[in-house]
Amino acid sequence: MIVNRKNIKRCVNFVGVILFTIHYSLYTVSCGNLRKQTTDESASMQPVGPAFCADSAYQYCQAQCDFGPRTMNSKAHDGCEQWVISKFKGFGLDVIPQKAVLKGYDGTSLNSTNIIASYRPDLKERILLCAHWDSRPWADNDPDEANHKTPVMAANDGASGVAVMLEVARLISKDTLQMGVDFICFDAEDWGVPQWSDANYDGNTWALGSQYWSANLHKKGYKARFGILLDMVGGLGAQFYKEALSVQYASNIVDKVWRAAQVVGYGSFFPTQIGTGVTDDHVPVNTKAKIPTIDIIPYYPNCEQSSFGPTWHTINDDMEHIDKNTLQAVGQTLIQVIYSEK
Ligand code: AHN
Ligand code: ZN
């Protein structure tokens, strides 16, 4: 076997999974079984809440990809929109589709829908989870230039975040939490100026859906205690270093989430070092909506293709490169954060 960096990472993941399985077998029998609950103050120091089911999240990822690339103004985009809405509604959540026609970097009109799904909309105390659901229309970072105008399947860069949110929604819908949770699927995140374009680079050409929502909240005066953005949370070999802007805007939330990852046994996926800062959906949510929000996004310090990983904006961002272990690490960490919040 050729030992390259990928293989080493696989081995590291594998050891992590074994340790996790031993640790978790104390609490769970299989996906779907509730683990021990505690009521005392030490609750957040030990695993709490249901077992996140990565098989289920993986299926939600696959289901989105089965529509094809969900690029703006496409049939696949419309089909997936209806599917995501019906899934959240099926879990008993209130869903608001927020429609807007947004302008792309070249003036193209983008028919956009932010999908907002609310668990216990009656409660004032709320947590916000978010991810983008659109696919990049161009694989402009592909090693082969011939692919630079081919749409990206976006299994990781799009579907994975929504998949993890759907699995969290499915699990919490079976409980009566004393905390509201909002799930926002932002549209039109990935229409930023392509590398092959002559247009001037402008950071504001990304994250169009979240910019719109932040300036036009779905409910007047909407507030959340904090927000967590999920971006590319299913990639093989992913590690989530602390994203630099998250540390700047909401360091206490970063600490809370990274600690939760440790408690559930996934600290190896969440190094405590700081990675790069990323222009992403959490920026307008912080600066415009004023909700302290962090970004869980991978950082590959040694990857030549991209610091977001080898498949970023390439035609290889497909289900073949999704790892259930990564989905599990992020999903269980979120469950820990949600069930620890009082
Ligand atoms: C920049 O490349 C500046 N931001 C990337 C945000 C992004 C794109 N996330 C996923 N796709
Ligand atoms: Zn992208």
PDB file of N, CA, C and O and ligand atoms in Angstrom, residues 132 136 157 189-190 206 231-232 312-313, ligand 2:
ATOM      1  N   HIS A 132     -25.059  26.651   3.858  1.00  0.00           N
ATOM      2  CA  HIS A 132     -25.609  27.002   2.534  1.00  0.00           C
ATOM      3  C   HIS A 132     -26.043  25.719   1.826  1.00  0.00           C
ATOM      4  O   HIS A 132     -25.506  24.646   2.094  1.00  0.00           O
ATOM      5  N   ARG A 136     -21.934  25.353  -6.212  1.00  0.00           N
ATOM      6  CA  ARG A 136     -21.161  26.272  -7.064  1.00  0.00           C
ATOM      7  C   ARG A 136     -21.345  25.867  -8.531  1.00  0.00           C
ATOM      8  O   ARG A 136     -21.185  24.690  -8.883  1.00  0.00           O
ATOM      9  N   ASP A 157     -19.399  20.703  -0.099  1.00  0.00           N
ATOM     10  CA  ASP A 157     -19.561  22.160  -0.112  1.00  0.00           C
ATOM     11  C   ASP A 157     -21.010  22.528  -0.442  1.00  0.00           C
ATOM     12  O   ASP A 157     -21.297  23.055  -1.513  1.00  0.00           O
ATOM     13  N   GLU A 189     -24.756  31.141  -1.780  1.00  0.00           N
ATOM     14  CA  GLU A 189     -23.472  31.401  -1.104  1.00  0.00           C
ATOM     15  C   GLU A 189     -22.322  31.350  -2.101  1.00  0.00           C
ATOM     16  O   GLU A 189     -21.350  32.083  -1.992  1.00  0.00           O
ATOM     17  N   ASP A 190     -22.467  30.405  -3.053  1.00  0.00           N
ATOM     18  CA  ASP A 190     -21.288  30.016  -3.845  1.00  0.00           C
ATOM     19  C   ASP A 190     -21.251  30.600  -5.250  1.00  0.00           C
ATOM     20  O   ASP A 190     -20.716  29.989  -6.168  1.00  0.00           O
ATOM     21  N   TRP A 206     -19.817  36.666  -2.636  1.00  0.00           N
ATOM     22  CA  TRP A 206     -20.136  35.402  -1.960  1.00  0.00           C
ATOM     23  C   TRP A 206     -21.260  35.652  -0.959  1.00  0.00           C
ATOM     24  O   TRP A 206     -21.548  36.807  -0.621  1.00  0.00           O
ATOM     25  N   ASP A 231     -19.956  24.535   7.254  1.00  0.00           N
ATOM     26  CA  ASP A 231     -19.534  24.652   5.853  1.00  0.00           C
ATOM     27  C   ASP A 231     -18.506  23.553   5.558  1.00  0.00           C
ATOM     28  O   ASP A 231     -17.410  23.570   6.123  1.00  0.00           O
ATOM     29  N   MET A 232     -18.904  22.617   4.707  1.00  0.00           N
ATOM     30  CA  MET A 232     -18.009  21.507   4.316  1.00  0.00           C
ATOM     31  C   MET A 232     -17.686  20.633   5.532  1.00  0.00           C
ATOM     32  O   MET A 232     -16.525  20.492   5.926  1.00  0.00           O
ATOM     33  N   TRP A 312     -12.185  20.870  -3.004  1.00  0.00           N
ATOM     34  CA  TRP A 312     -12.889  22.161  -2.988  1.00  0.00           C
ATOM     35  C   TRP A 312     -13.009  22.784  -4.390  1.00  0.00           C
ATOM     36  O   TRP A 312     -12.018  22.992  -5.074  1.00  0.00           O
ATOM     37  N   HIS A 313     -14.233  23.024  -4.805  1.00  0.00           N
ATOM     38  CA  HIS A 313     -14.545  23.619  -6.110  1.00  0.00           C
ATOM     39  C   HIS A 313     -13.901  22.837  -7.253  1.00  0.00           C
ATOM     40  O   HIS A 313     -13.391  23.429  -8.221  1.00  0.00           O
TER      41      HIS A 313
HETATM   42 ZN    ZN B   2     -17.912  26.710  -2.297  1.00  0.00          ZN
END
